Amino acid sequence: MRYTPRSQGKKLIVPSFFFIIAICVLAFINELRFDSLLSFGRCALSNVPTNNDSLVTPLLSSSSSSSDDEIRILIGILTLPDQYPRRHFLRMIYGTQAIPDGVKIDVKFVFCNLTKEDQKVLVALEIMRYDDIIILNCNENMNKGKTYTYFSSLPDLFNETDSPNPPYHYIMKADDDTYIRLESLVTSLRPLPREDLYYGYVIPCQSMDPFVHYMSGMGYLVSWDIAVWLKDSDIPKKHLEGPEDKVFGDWMKEGRRGKNRFNAKWSIYNFPEPPTKCTHELWPNTIAVHLLKNQEKWIRTLTYFNVTSNLKPSKLYHIP
Ligand SMILES: *[C@@H]1O[C@H](CO)[C@@H](O)[C@H](O)[C@H]1NC(C)=O
Ligand SMILES: *[C@@H]1O[C@H](CO)[C@@H](O)[C@H](O)[C@H]1NC(C)=O
Ligand SMILES: *[C@@H]1O[C@H](CO)[C@@H](O)[C@H](O)[C@H]1NC(C)=O
Ligand SMILES: *[C@@H]1O[C@H](CO)[C@@H](O)[C@H](O)[C@H]1NC(C)=O
């Protein structure tokens, strides 16, 4: 920089300028670290290029300066503590998907109290490395209220004063044999209400009417207010046992919730084989595929969606 003589007043300009930049940089770092938006949008540097993925601490979050497009989604994959290889696989599946700017998607694995000594070490290590596990206060069960514990615990688990309100606009329950295409999910959610929403694959399989029954457990989603309602209402507490997805639909019906419903069929469907009334061919307009019960089905699905096709070239490897 060239220094030329200047008046006392002008001398202040340069330091003040750097002071403002320093404040903005601080705000920017805070934003990255806490994922909270502060007042960054109004900051003088709000047009710095958005952070590159590698800078963002949580693997799956891509936060940019605040905007009305912002959307926050929690995907809870209900699984069991001992399913280590499955979790590692799903971390790759979700960790390699691009997420649009302004969208925050947290994928978390959800299970009940640990029961074995080795789990205390292995699960703790996973948390230290990935921090994507929620351990609920329950005993592991399929159809005795784990889903209720999951949804109804969220308001307290994410009740932090410095986090945005609501912490997530949408919260999802998914199975660990479901493949969700995050970008398609976000696109389908953008036009939808953020209150009293019940979204998923309508049961029975032939039906396209979301007001008749319930959404399949392969992957359904509700707005945050539904979790708050579940936590406070007596309706689910009286009726916890039974197939979790059906029981969920019963609560919604009895509580007259889910005035906004969205049937995501046939963007969400069961893997085409073996064919049933609930299956669909793999097709581009896909949000989620369910019943990926073995490696072959996963490979066919990932191949169909060209998941590895933009692998960056390198001298270090060659994949035919
Ligand atoms: C950040 O991302 C942009 C666009 O994706 C790219 O052009 C740039 O090289 C990246 N910068 C770093 C430091 O990786
Ligand atoms: C789960 O573990 C916590 C802490 O160890 C304990 O306080 C709680 O009673 C357990 N819950 C059940 C349902 O066993
Ligand atoms: C969140 O915490 C505050 C203070 O601890 C409490 O007043 C409020 O009721 C809590 N909200 C929920 C939804 O639990
Ligand atoms: C995968 O890539 C092929 C070849 O580029 C293309 O024809 C096909 O449409 C892509 N499939 C999807 C689901 O995007």
mmCIF file of C-alpha atoms and ligand atoms in Angstrom:
data_model
loop_
_atom_site.group_PDB
_atom_site.id
_atom_site.type_symbol
_atom_site.label_atom_id
_atom_site.label_comp_id
_atom_site.label_asym_id
_atom_site.label_seq_id
_atom_site.Cartn_x
_atom_site.Cartn_y
_atom_site.Cartn_z
ATOM 1 C CA MET A 1 0.000 0.000 0.000
ATOM 2 C CA ARG A 2 1.228 3.510 -0.794
ATOM 3 C CA TYR A 3 1.131 6.030 2.006
ATOM 4 C CA THR A 4 0.523 9.630 1.143
ATOM 5 C CA PRO A 5 0.244 12.503 3.582
ATOM 6 C CA ARG A 6 -3.281 12.888 4.815
ATOM 7 C CA SER A 7 -5.268 14.776 7.429
ATOM 8 C CA GLN A 8 -5.908 13.533 10.973
ATOM 9 C CA GLY A 9 -9.460 12.527 10.050
ATOM 10 C CA LYS A 10 -8.391 10.477 7.091
ATOM 11 C CA LYS A 11 -5.851 8.586 9.217
ATOM 12 C CA LEU A 12 -8.718 7.059 11.131
ATOM 13 C CA ILE A 13 -10.301 5.589 8.052
ATOM 14 C CA VAL A 14 -7.813 2.791 7.460
ATOM 15 C CA PRO A 15 -7.776 1.454 11.051
ATOM 16 C CA SER A 16 -11.552 1.682 11.258
ATOM 17 C CA PHE A 17 -11.858 -0.223 8.051
ATOM 18 C CA PHE A 18 -9.719 -3.042 9.378
ATOM 19 C CA PHE A 19 -11.593 -2.937 12.652
ATOM 20 C CA ILE A 20 -14.862 -3.509 10.817
ATOM 21 C CA ILE A 21 -13.335 -6.319 8.796
ATOM 22 C CA ALA A 22 -12.032 -7.904 11.995
ATOM 23 C CA ILE A 23 -15.506 -7.765 13.524
ATOM 24 C CA CYS A 24 -17.009 -9.321 10.462
ATOM 25 C CA VAL A 25 -14.400 -12.076 10.386
ATOM 26 C CA LEU A 26 -15.128 -12.793 14.034
ATOM 27 C CA ALA A 27 -18.822 -12.931 13.303
ATOM 28 C CA PHE A 28 -18.126 -15.217 10.379
ATOM 29 C CA ILE A 29 -16.055 -17.607 12.482
ATOM 30 C CA ASN A 30 -18.732 -17.633 15.156
ATOM 31 C CA GLU A 31 -21.319 -18.407 12.591
ATOM 32 C CA LEU A 32 -19.340 -21.372 11.337
ATOM 33 C CA ARG A 33 -18.637 -22.625 14.798
ATOM 34 C CA PHE A 34 -22.073 -22.345 16.297
ATOM 35 C CA ASP A 35 -24.070 -22.619 13.160
ATOM 36 C CA SER A 36 -26.168 -19.790 14.482
ATOM 37 C CA LEU A 37 -26.826 -16.895 12.257
ATOM 38 C CA LEU A 38 -26.095 -13.902 14.467
ATOM 39 C CA SER A 39 -26.582 -10.775 12.483
ATOM 40 C CA PHE A 40 -24.171 -11.795 9.824
ATOM 41 C CA GLY A 41 -26.560 -11.030 7.022
ATOM 42 C CA ARG A 42 -26.310 -7.352 7.868
ATOM 43 C CA CYS A 43 -22.539 -7.376 8.162
ATOM 44 C CA ALA A 44 -20.526 -5.397 5.690
ATOM 45 C CA LEU A 45 -18.780 -8.497 4.424
ATOM 46 C CA SER A 46 -21.921 -10.488 3.785
ATOM 47 C CA ASN A 47 -20.908 -11.024 0.189
ATOM 48 C CA VAL A 48 -17.733 -12.975 0.909
ATOM 49 C CA PRO A 49 -17.870 -16.263 -0.967
ATOM 50 C CA THR A 50 -19.772 -18.864 1.000
ATOM 51 C CA ASN A 51 -17.653 -21.230 2.967
ATOM 52 C CA ASN A 52 -16.284 -24.286 1.247
ATOM 53 C CA ASP A 53 -17.552 -27.565 2.589
ATOM 54 C CA SER A 54 -14.307 -28.441 4.263
ATOM 55 C CA LEU A 55 -14.610 -25.430 6.550
ATOM 56 C CA VAL A 56 -17.954 -26.415 7.982
ATOM 57 C CA THR A 57 -17.608 -28.358 11.192
ATOM 58 C CA PRO A 58 -20.620 -30.673 11.035
ATOM 59 C CA LEU A 59 -20.159 -33.019 8.127
ATOM 60 C CA LEU A 60 -23.573 -32.483 6.655
ATOM 61 C CA SER A 61 -24.297 -28.861 7.319
ATOM 62 C CA SER A 62 -23.843 -26.216 4.724
ATOM 63 C CA SER A 63 -24.682 -22.893 6.232
ATOM 64 C CA SER A 64 -24.513 -19.631 4.408
ATOM 65 C CA SER A 65 -25.514 -16.160 5.411
ATOM 66 C CA SER A 66 -29.089 -15.951 6.560
ATOM 67 C CA SER A 67 -31.877 -15.850 4.050
ATOM 68 C CA ASP A 68 -35.526 -16.736 3.778
ATOM 69 C CA ASP A 69 -34.521 -19.864 1.880
ATOM 70 C CA GLU A 70 -33.011 -21.231 5.020
ATOM 71 C CA ILE A 71 -34.272 -24.650 5.918
ATOM 72 C CA ARG A 72 -33.217 -26.906 8.760
ATOM 73 C CA ILE A 73 -33.952 -30.623 8.753
ATOM 74 C CA LEU A 74 -33.146 -33.346 11.244
ATOM 75 C CA ILE A 75 -33.117 -36.898 9.938
ATOM 76 C CA GLY A 76 -33.169 -39.421 12.746
ATOM 77 C CA ILE A 77 -32.246 -42.903 11.594
ATOM 78 C CA LEU A 78 -33.578 -45.337 14.145
ATOM 79 C CA THR A 79 -31.087 -48.129 14.580
ATOM 80 C CA LEU A 80 -29.451 -50.339 17.206
ATOM 81 C CA PRO A 81 -26.209 -49.708 19.100
ATOM 82 C CA ASP A 82 -24.503 -52.778 17.630
ATOM 83 C CA GLN A 83 -25.064 -51.746 14.000
ATOM 84 C CA TYR A 84 -21.559 -50.279 13.588
ATOM 85 C CA PRO A 85 -20.921 -51.238 9.934
ATOM 86 C CA ARG A 86 -24.348 -49.938 8.911
ATOM 87 C CA ARG A 87 -23.699 -46.574 10.539
ATOM 88 C CA HIS A 88 -20.309 -46.259 8.878
ATOM 89 C CA PHE A 89 -21.874 -47.058 5.537
ATOM 90 C CA LEU A 90 -24.673 -44.531 5.966
ATOM 91 C CA ARG A 91 -22.184 -41.862 7.009
ATOM 92 C CA MET A 92 -20.555 -42.259 3.600
ATOM 93 C CA ILE A 93 -23.925 -42.245 1.861
ATOM 94 C CA TYR A 94 -25.021 -38.983 3.481
ATOM 95 C CA GLY A 95 -21.599 -37.419 3.941
ATOM 96 C CA THR A 96 -20.939 -37.452 0.179
ATOM 97 C CA GLN A 97 -24.168 -35.736 -0.853
ATOM 98 C CA ALA A 98 -24.072 -32.073 -1.784
ATOM 99 C CA ILE A 99 -26.483 -29.841 0.087
ATOM 100 C CA PRO A 100 -27.689 -26.516 -1.298
ATOM 101 C CA ASP A 101 -26.584 -23.291 0.380
ATOM 102 C CA GLY A 102 -28.739 -22.178 3.252
ATOM 103 C CA VAL A 103 -29.810 -25.730 4.004
ATOM 104 C CA LYS A 104 -28.864 -27.525 7.162
ATOM 105 C CA ILE A 105 -29.453 -31.244 7.296
ATOM 106 C CA ASP A 106 -28.321 -33.174 10.329
ATOM 107 C CA VAL A 107 -28.393 -36.918 9.997
ATOM 108 C CA LYS A 108 -28.325 -38.575 13.390
ATOM 109 C CA PHE A 109 -28.453 -42.181 14.520
ATOM 110 C CA VAL A 110 -30.968 -42.819 17.239
ATOM 111 C CA PHE A 111 -31.058 -45.646 19.728
ATOM 112 C CA CYS A 112 -31.941 -46.467 23.323
ATOM 113 C CA ASN A 113 -29.730 -47.054 26.351
ATOM 114 C CA LEU A 114 -26.547 -49.024 25.810
ATOM 115 C CA THR A 115 -26.554 -52.473 27.322
ATOM 116 C CA LYS A 116 -23.063 -53.911 26.799
ATOM 117 C CA GLU A 117 -19.624 -53.011 28.056
ATOM 118 C CA ASP A 118 -18.022 -52.821 24.606
ATOM 119 C CA GLN A 119 -20.710 -50.410 23.424
ATOM 120 C CA LYS A 120 -19.637 -47.911 26.052
ATOM 121 C CA VAL A 121 -16.242 -47.668 24.373
ATOM 122 C CA LEU A 122 -17.170 -48.139 20.728
ATOM 123 C CA VAL A 123 -20.159 -45.800 20.721
ATOM 124 C CA ALA A 124 -18.232 -43.194 22.708
ATOM 125 C CA LEU A 125 -15.468 -43.342 20.086
ATOM 126 C CA GLU A 126 -18.004 -42.824 17.327
ATOM 127 C CA ILE A 127 -19.407 -39.818 19.136
ATOM 128 C CA MET A 128 -15.918 -38.378 19.589
ATOM 129 C CA ARG A 129 -15.269 -38.764 15.883
ATOM 130 C CA TYR A 130 -18.672 -38.030 14.337
ATOM 131 C CA ASP A 131 -20.959 -36.583 17.012
ATOM 132 C CA ASP A 132 -24.024 -37.852 15.184
ATOM 133 C CA ILE A 133 -25.621 -40.132 17.770
ATOM 134 C CA ILE A 134 -28.635 -39.611 19.995
ATOM 135 C CA ILE A 135 -29.059 -42.048 22.875
ATOM 136 C CA LEU A 136 -32.600 -41.841 24.185
ATOM 137 C CA ASN A 137 -33.696 -42.736 27.659
ATOM 138 C CA CYS A 138 -35.396 -46.036 26.818
ATOM 139 C CA ASN A 139 -34.846 -49.748 26.480
ATOM 140 C CA GLU A 140 -34.407 -50.927 22.911
ATOM 141 C CA ASN A 141 -37.757 -51.854 21.371
ATOM 142 C CA MET A 142 -39.297 -51.931 17.949
ATOM 143 C CA ASN A 143 -42.927 -51.238 18.565
ATOM 144 C CA LYS A 144 -43.207 -50.105 22.152
ATOM 145 C CA GLY A 145 -42.725 -46.404 21.951
ATOM 146 C CA LYS A 146 -39.184 -45.781 20.679
ATOM 147 C CA THR A 147 -40.571 -43.494 18.013
ATOM 148 C CA TYR A 148 -42.558 -41.624 20.628
ATOM 149 C CA THR A 149 -39.468 -41.253 22.795
ATOM 150 C CA TYR A 150 -37.535 -39.979 19.780
ATOM 151 C CA PHE A 151 -39.958 -37.277 18.695
ATOM 152 C CA SER A 152 -41.063 -36.215 22.152
ATOM 153 C CA SER A 153 -37.460 -35.882 23.403
ATOM 154 C CA LEU A 154 -36.431 -33.484 20.649
ATOM 155 C CA PRO A 155 -37.853 -30.258 22.133
ATOM 156 C CA ASP A 156 -35.768 -30.752 25.282
ATOM 157 C CA LEU A 157 -32.695 -32.151 23.527
ATOM 158 C CA PHE A 158 -32.455 -29.124 21.260
ATOM 159 C CA ASN A 159 -33.678 -26.492 23.691
ATOM 160 C CA GLU A 160 -30.700 -24.177 23.657
ATOM 161 C CA THR A 161 -31.074 -20.467 24.041
ATOM 162 C CA ASP A 162 -28.458 -19.579 21.430
ATOM 163 C CA SER A 163 -29.873 -21.833 18.717
ATOM 164 C CA PRO A 164 -32.424 -20.724 16.131
ATOM 165 C CA ASN A 165 -36.088 -21.243 16.766
ATOM 166 C CA PRO A 166 -37.317 -23.759 15.864
ATOM 167 C CA PRO A 167 -34.047 -25.735 15.968
ATOM 168 C CA TYR A 168 -35.299 -27.670 12.917
ATOM 169 C CA HIS A 169 -38.212 -26.824 10.666
ATOM 170 C CA TYR A 170 -38.705 -30.468 9.870
ATOM 171 C CA ILE A 171 -37.848 -33.661 11.693
ATOM 172 C CA MET A 172 -37.798 -37.022 10.056
ATOM 173 C CA LYS A 173 -37.797 -40.606 11.174
ATOM 174 C CA ALA A 174 -36.107 -42.977 8.745
ATOM 175 C CA ASP A 175 -35.145 -46.636 8.647
ATOM 176 C CA ASP A 176 -31.544 -47.723 8.254
ATOM 177 C CA ASP A 177 -32.377 -49.560 5.012
ATOM 178 C CA THR A 178 -33.684 -46.390 3.364
ATOM 179 C CA TYR A 179 -31.617 -44.307 0.954
ATOM 180 C CA ILE A 180 -32.611 -40.643 1.022
ATOM 181 C CA ARG A 181 -31.542 -38.223 -1.718
ATOM 182 C CA LEU A 182 -31.147 -35.085 0.298
ATOM 183 C CA GLU A 183 -31.347 -32.545 -2.493
ATOM 184 C CA SER A 184 -34.599 -34.008 -3.801
ATOM 185 C CA LEU A 185 -35.985 -34.052 -0.296
ATOM 186 C CA VAL A 186 -35.198 -30.359 0.129
ATOM 187 C CA THR A 187 -36.747 -29.493 -3.233
ATOM 188 C CA SER A 188 -39.961 -31.253 -2.304
ATOM 189 C CA LEU A 189 -40.125 -29.537 1.094
ATOM 190 C CA ARG A 190 -39.503 -25.974 -0.091
ATOM 191 C CA PRO A 191 -43.092 -25.203 -1.152
ATOM 192 C CA LEU A 192 -44.654 -26.930 1.870
ATOM 193 C CA PRO A 193 -45.948 -25.409 5.120
ATOM 194 C CA ARG A 194 -43.668 -25.450 8.139
ATOM 195 C CA GLU A 195 -46.476 -26.057 10.593
ATOM 196 C CA ASP A 196 -48.748 -29.001 11.235
ATOM 197 C CA LEU A 197 -47.196 -30.968 8.385
ATOM 198 C CA TYR A 198 -47.245 -34.758 8.057
ATOM 199 C CA TYR A 199 -45.253 -35.961 5.065
ATOM 200 C CA GLY A 200 -44.398 -39.372 3.695
ATOM 201 C CA TYR A 201 -45.413 -42.449 1.787
ATOM 202 C CA VAL A 202 -49.099 -43.060 2.302
ATOM 203 C CA ILE A 203 -50.263 -46.448 3.534
ATOM 204 C CA PRO A 204 -51.945 -48.517 2.104
ATOM 205 C CA CYS A 205 -49.644 -48.820 -0.886
ATOM 206 C CA GLN A 206 -52.373 -48.403 -3.501
ATOM 207 C CA SER A 207 -53.746 -45.262 -1.881
ATOM 208 C CA MET A 208 -52.739 -41.752 -2.861
ATOM 209 C CA ASP A 209 -54.877 -40.010 -0.243
ATOM 210 C CA PRO A 210 -52.767 -38.797 2.700
ATOM 211 C CA PHE A 211 -55.830 -38.171 4.885
ATOM 212 C CA VAL A 212 -57.046 -41.753 5.026
ATOM 213 C CA HIS A 213 -54.441 -43.561 7.064
ATOM 214 C CA TYR A 214 -50.792 -43.013 7.961
ATOM 215 C CA MET A 215 -47.292 -42.585 6.504
ATOM 216 C CA SER A 216 -45.044 -45.608 6.155
ATOM 217 C CA GLY A 217 -42.216 -46.032 8.663
ATOM 218 C CA MET A 218 -39.629 -46.220 5.871
ATOM 219 C CA GLY A 219 -39.345 -42.438 6.233
ATOM 220 C CA TYR A 220 -41.852 -39.871 7.378
ATOM 221 C CA LEU A 221 -41.433 -36.287 8.349
ATOM 222 C CA VAL A 222 -43.294 -33.768 10.467
ATOM 223 C CA SER A 223 -42.901 -30.104 11.258
ATOM 224 C CA TRP A 224 -41.308 -29.117 14.572
ATOM 225 C CA ASP A 225 -44.604 -28.133 16.210
ATOM 226 C CA ILE A 226 -45.750 -31.758 15.992
ATOM 227 C CA ALA A 227 -42.853 -32.853 18.210
ATOM 228 C CA VAL A 228 -43.765 -30.176 20.748
ATOM 229 C CA TRP A 229 -47.359 -31.335 20.657
ATOM 230 C CA LEU A 230 -46.343 -35.016 21.083
ATOM 231 C CA LYS A 231 -44.260 -34.091 24.097
ATOM 232 C CA ASP A 232 -47.125 -32.315 25.839
ATOM 233 C CA SER A 233 -50.133 -34.350 24.738
ATOM 234 C CA ASP A 234 -51.647 -37.260 26.642
ATOM 235 C CA ILE A 235 -52.831 -38.936 23.461
ATOM 236 C CA PRO A 236 -49.621 -40.839 22.610
ATOM 237 C CA LYS A 237 -48.908 -41.724 26.234
ATOM 238 C CA LYS A 238 -52.098 -43.790 26.356
ATOM 239 C CA HIS A 239 -51.332 -45.642 23.154
ATOM 240 C CA LEU A 240 -47.674 -46.556 22.684
ATOM 241 C CA GLU A 241 -47.758 -50.164 21.522
ATOM 242 C CA GLY A 242 -48.154 -51.344 17.975
ATOM 243 C CA PRO A 243 -46.425 -50.820 14.621
ATOM 244 C CA GLU A 244 -44.718 -47.484 15.138
ATOM 245 C CA ASP A 245 -45.832 -45.864 11.889
ATOM 246 C CA LYS A 246 -49.459 -46.879 12.276
ATOM 247 C CA VAL A 247 -49.537 -45.786 15.892
ATOM 248 C CA PHE A 248 -48.070 -42.437 14.867
ATOM 249 C CA GLY A 249 -50.903 -42.023 12.380
ATOM 250 C CA ASP A 250 -53.417 -42.854 15.114
ATOM 251 C CA TRP A 251 -52.050 -40.071 17.345
ATOM 252 C CA MET A 252 -52.236 -37.606 14.504
ATOM 253 C CA LYS A 253 -55.816 -38.594 13.837
ATOM 254 C CA GLU A 254 -56.928 -38.544 17.434
ATOM 255 C CA GLY A 255 -55.212 -35.229 18.056
ATOM 256 C CA ARG A 256 -56.547 -33.804 14.800
ATOM 257 C CA ARG A 257 -53.014 -32.955 13.757
ATOM 258 C CA GLY A 258 -51.462 -32.877 10.334
ATOM 259 C CA LYS A 259 -53.922 -30.562 8.641
ATOM 260 C CA ASN A 260 -51.165 -30.198 6.081
ATOM 261 C CA ARG A 261 -50.312 -33.536 4.562
ATOM 262 C CA PHE A 262 -48.112 -34.428 1.665
ATOM 263 C CA ASN A 263 -47.996 -37.755 -0.086
ATOM 264 C CA ALA A 264 -44.485 -38.262 -1.472
ATOM 265 C CA LYS A 265 -45.420 -41.427 -3.363
ATOM 266 C CA TRP A 266 -43.962 -42.326 -5.969
ATOM 267 C CA SER A 267 -40.905 -40.292 -5.151
ATOM 268 C CA ILE A 268 -40.553 -42.467 -2.107
ATOM 269 C CA TYR A 269 -41.006 -46.172 -2.693
ATOM 270 C CA ASN A 270 -39.799 -49.681 -2.011
ATOM 271 C CA PHE A 271 -36.963 -51.130 -4.072
ATOM 272 C CA PRO A 272 -38.393 -52.702 -7.248
ATOM 273 C CA GLU A 273 -37.570 -56.270 -6.317
ATOM 274 C CA PRO A 274 -39.353 -58.356 -5.364
ATOM 275 C CA PRO A 275 -42.239 -56.470 -6.958
ATOM 276 C CA THR A 276 -45.263 -55.716 -4.789
ATOM 277 C CA LYS A 277 -47.941 -53.056 -4.717
ATOM 278 C CA CYS A 278 -45.493 -50.883 -2.768
ATOM 279 C CA THR A 279 -42.559 -51.010 -5.188
ATOM 280 C CA HIS A 280 -41.579 -48.803 -8.095
ATOM 281 C CA GLU A 281 -38.826 -48.888 -10.682
ATOM 282 C CA LEU A 282 -35.820 -46.743 -9.904
ATOM 283 C CA TRP A 283 -36.455 -43.440 -11.646
ATOM 284 C CA PRO A 284 -34.911 -39.970 -11.676
ATOM 285 C CA ASN A 285 -37.690 -38.350 -9.668
ATOM 286 C CA THR A 286 -36.677 -40.108 -6.465
ATOM 287 C CA ILE A 287 -36.530 -38.830 -2.923
ATOM 288 C CA ALA A 288 -36.049 -42.132 -1.122
ATOM 289 C CA VAL A 289 -35.764 -45.836 -1.805
ATOM 290 C CA HIS A 290 -36.606 -48.301 0.935
ATOM 291 C CA LEU A 291 -35.909 -51.964 1.649
ATOM 292 C CA LEU A 292 -32.255 -51.884 0.647
ATOM 293 C CA LYS A 293 -31.766 -55.078 2.538
ATOM 294 C CA ASN A 294 -28.498 -56.210 1.024
ATOM 295 C CA GLN A 295 -25.366 -54.901 -0.632
ATOM 296 C CA GLU A 296 -26.538 -55.770 -4.134
ATOM 297 C CA LYS A 297 -29.616 -53.574 -3.779
ATOM 298 C CA TRP A 298 -27.565 -50.691 -2.445
ATOM 299 C CA ILE A 299 -25.072 -51.020 -5.300
ATOM 300 C CA ARG A 300 -27.808 -51.092 -7.913
ATOM 301 C CA THR A 301 -29.400 -48.013 -6.404
ATOM 302 C CA LEU A 302 -26.168 -46.047 -6.043
ATOM 303 C CA THR A 303 -25.155 -46.985 -9.584
ATOM 304 C CA TYR A 304 -28.494 -45.922 -10.991
ATOM 305 C CA PHE A 305 -28.179 -42.478 -9.392
ATOM 306 C CA ASN A 306 -24.587 -42.016 -10.617
ATOM 307 C CA VAL A 307 -23.457 -41.425 -7.077
ATOM 308 C CA THR A 308 -19.766 -42.038 -7.763
ATOM 309 C CA SER A 309 -19.588 -40.631 -11.259
ATOM 310 C CA ASN A 310 -17.873 -37.375 -10.360
ATOM 311 C CA LEU A 311 -15.048 -38.926 -8.411
ATOM 312 C CA LYS A 312 -12.110 -36.586 -8.780
ATOM 313 C CA PRO A 313 -9.316 -37.905 -10.953
ATOM 314 C CA SER A 314 -5.965 -38.562 -9.343
ATOM 315 C CA LYS A 315 -2.712 -40.368 -9.960
ATOM 316 C CA LEU A 316 -3.302 -42.173 -6.689
ATOM 317 C CA TYR A 317 -6.024 -44.521 -7.912
ATOM 318 C CA HIS A 318 -7.702 -45.870 -10.995
ATOM 319 C CA ILE A 319 -11.231 -47.182 -10.959
ATOM 320 C CA PRO A 320 -12.361 -48.687 -14.243
HETATM 321 C C1 LIG B 1 -13.973 -23.068 -2.802
HETATM 322 O O1 LIG B 1 -14.994 -23.458 -3.682
HETATM 323 C C2 LIG B 1 -14.939 -22.782 -4.917
HETATM 324 C C3 LIG B 1 -16.174 -23.167 -5.720
HETATM 325 O O2 LIG B 1 -16.718 -24.390 -5.281
HETATM 326 C C4 LIG B 1 -13.636 -23.147 -5.636
HETATM 327 O O3 LIG B 1 -13.565 -22.458 -6.870
HETATM 328 C C5 LIG B 1 -12.468 -22.745 -4.763
HETATM 329 O O4 LIG B 1 -11.253 -23.143 -5.356
HETATM 330 C C6 LIG B 1 -12.609 -23.374 -3.385
HETATM 331 N N1 LIG B 1 -11.553 -22.856 -2.525
HETATM 332 C C7 LIG B 1 -10.833 -23.634 -1.752
HETATM 333 C C8 LIG B 1 -9.857 -22.937 -0.877
HETATM 334 O O5 LIG B 1 -10.964 -24.847 -1.738
HETATM 335 C C1 LIG B 2 -31.136 -45.226 30.655
HETATM 336 O O1 LIG B 2 -29.892 -44.824 31.189
HETATM 337 C C2 LIG B 2 -29.973 -43.734 32.081
HETATM 338 C C3 LIG B 2 -28.581 -43.300 32.446
HETATM 339 O O2 LIG B 2 -27.717 -44.380 32.592
HETATM 340 C C4 LIG B 2 -30.794 -44.126 33.297
HETATM 341 O O3 LIG B 2 -30.893 -43.047 34.200
HETATM 342 C C5 LIG B 2 -32.187 -44.523 32.817
HETATM 343 O O4 LIG B 2 -32.975 -44.986 33.896
HETATM 344 C C6 LIG B 2 -32.110 -45.610 31.753
HETATM 345 N N1 LIG B 2 -33.433 -45.777 31.188
HETATM 346 C C7 LIG B 2 -34.035 -46.949 31.095
HETATM 347 C C8 LIG B 2 -35.388 -46.940 30.481
HETATM 348 O O5 LIG B 2 -33.525 -47.985 31.477
HETATM 349 C C1 LIG B 3 -36.438 -24.578 27.269
HETATM 350 O O1 LIG B 3 -35.718 -24.158 28.404
HETATM 351 C C2 LIG B 3 -36.291 -23.038 29.068
HETATM 352 C C3 LIG B 3 -35.348 -22.611 30.172
HETATM 353 O O2 LIG B 3 -34.652 -23.683 30.710
HETATM 354 C C4 LIG B 3 -37.676 -23.402 29.582
HETATM 355 O O3 LIG B 3 -38.268 -22.289 30.208
HETATM 356 C C5 LIG B 3 -38.534 -23.833 28.401
HETATM 357 O O4 LIG B 3 -39.799 -24.244 28.848
HETATM 358 C C6 LIG B 3 -37.852 -24.963 27.658
HETATM 359 N N1 LIG B 3 -38.630 -25.268 26.468
HETATM 360 C C7 LIG B 3 -38.945 -26.519 26.124
HETATM 361 C C8 LIG B 3 -39.698 -26.677 24.873
HETATM 362 O O5 LIG B 3 -38.635 -27.474 26.808
HETATM 363 C C1 LIG B 4 -26.648 -41.150 -14.893
HETATM 364 O O1 LIG B 4 -25.722 -40.850 -15.897
HETATM 365 C C2 LIG B 4 -26.151 -41.289 -17.211
HETATM 366 C C3 LIG B 4 -24.990 -41.098 -18.168
HETATM 367 O O2 LIG B 4 -24.436 -39.831 -18.009
HETATM 368 C C4 LIG B 4 -27.386 -40.482 -17.603
HETATM 369 O O3 LIG B 4 -27.832 -40.881 -18.871
HETATM 370 C C5 LIG B 4 -28.480 -40.746 -16.572
HETATM 371 O O4 LIG B 4 -29.598 -39.949 -16.846
HETATM 372 C C6 LIG B 4 -27.981 -40.443 -15.171
HETATM 373 N N1 LIG B 4 -28.977 -40.926 -14.228
HETATM 374 C C7 LIG B 4 -29.569 -40.135 -13.315
HETATM 375 C C8 LIG B 4 -30.612 -40.766 -12.459
HETATM 376 O O5 LIG B 4 -29.301 -38.949 -13.181
#
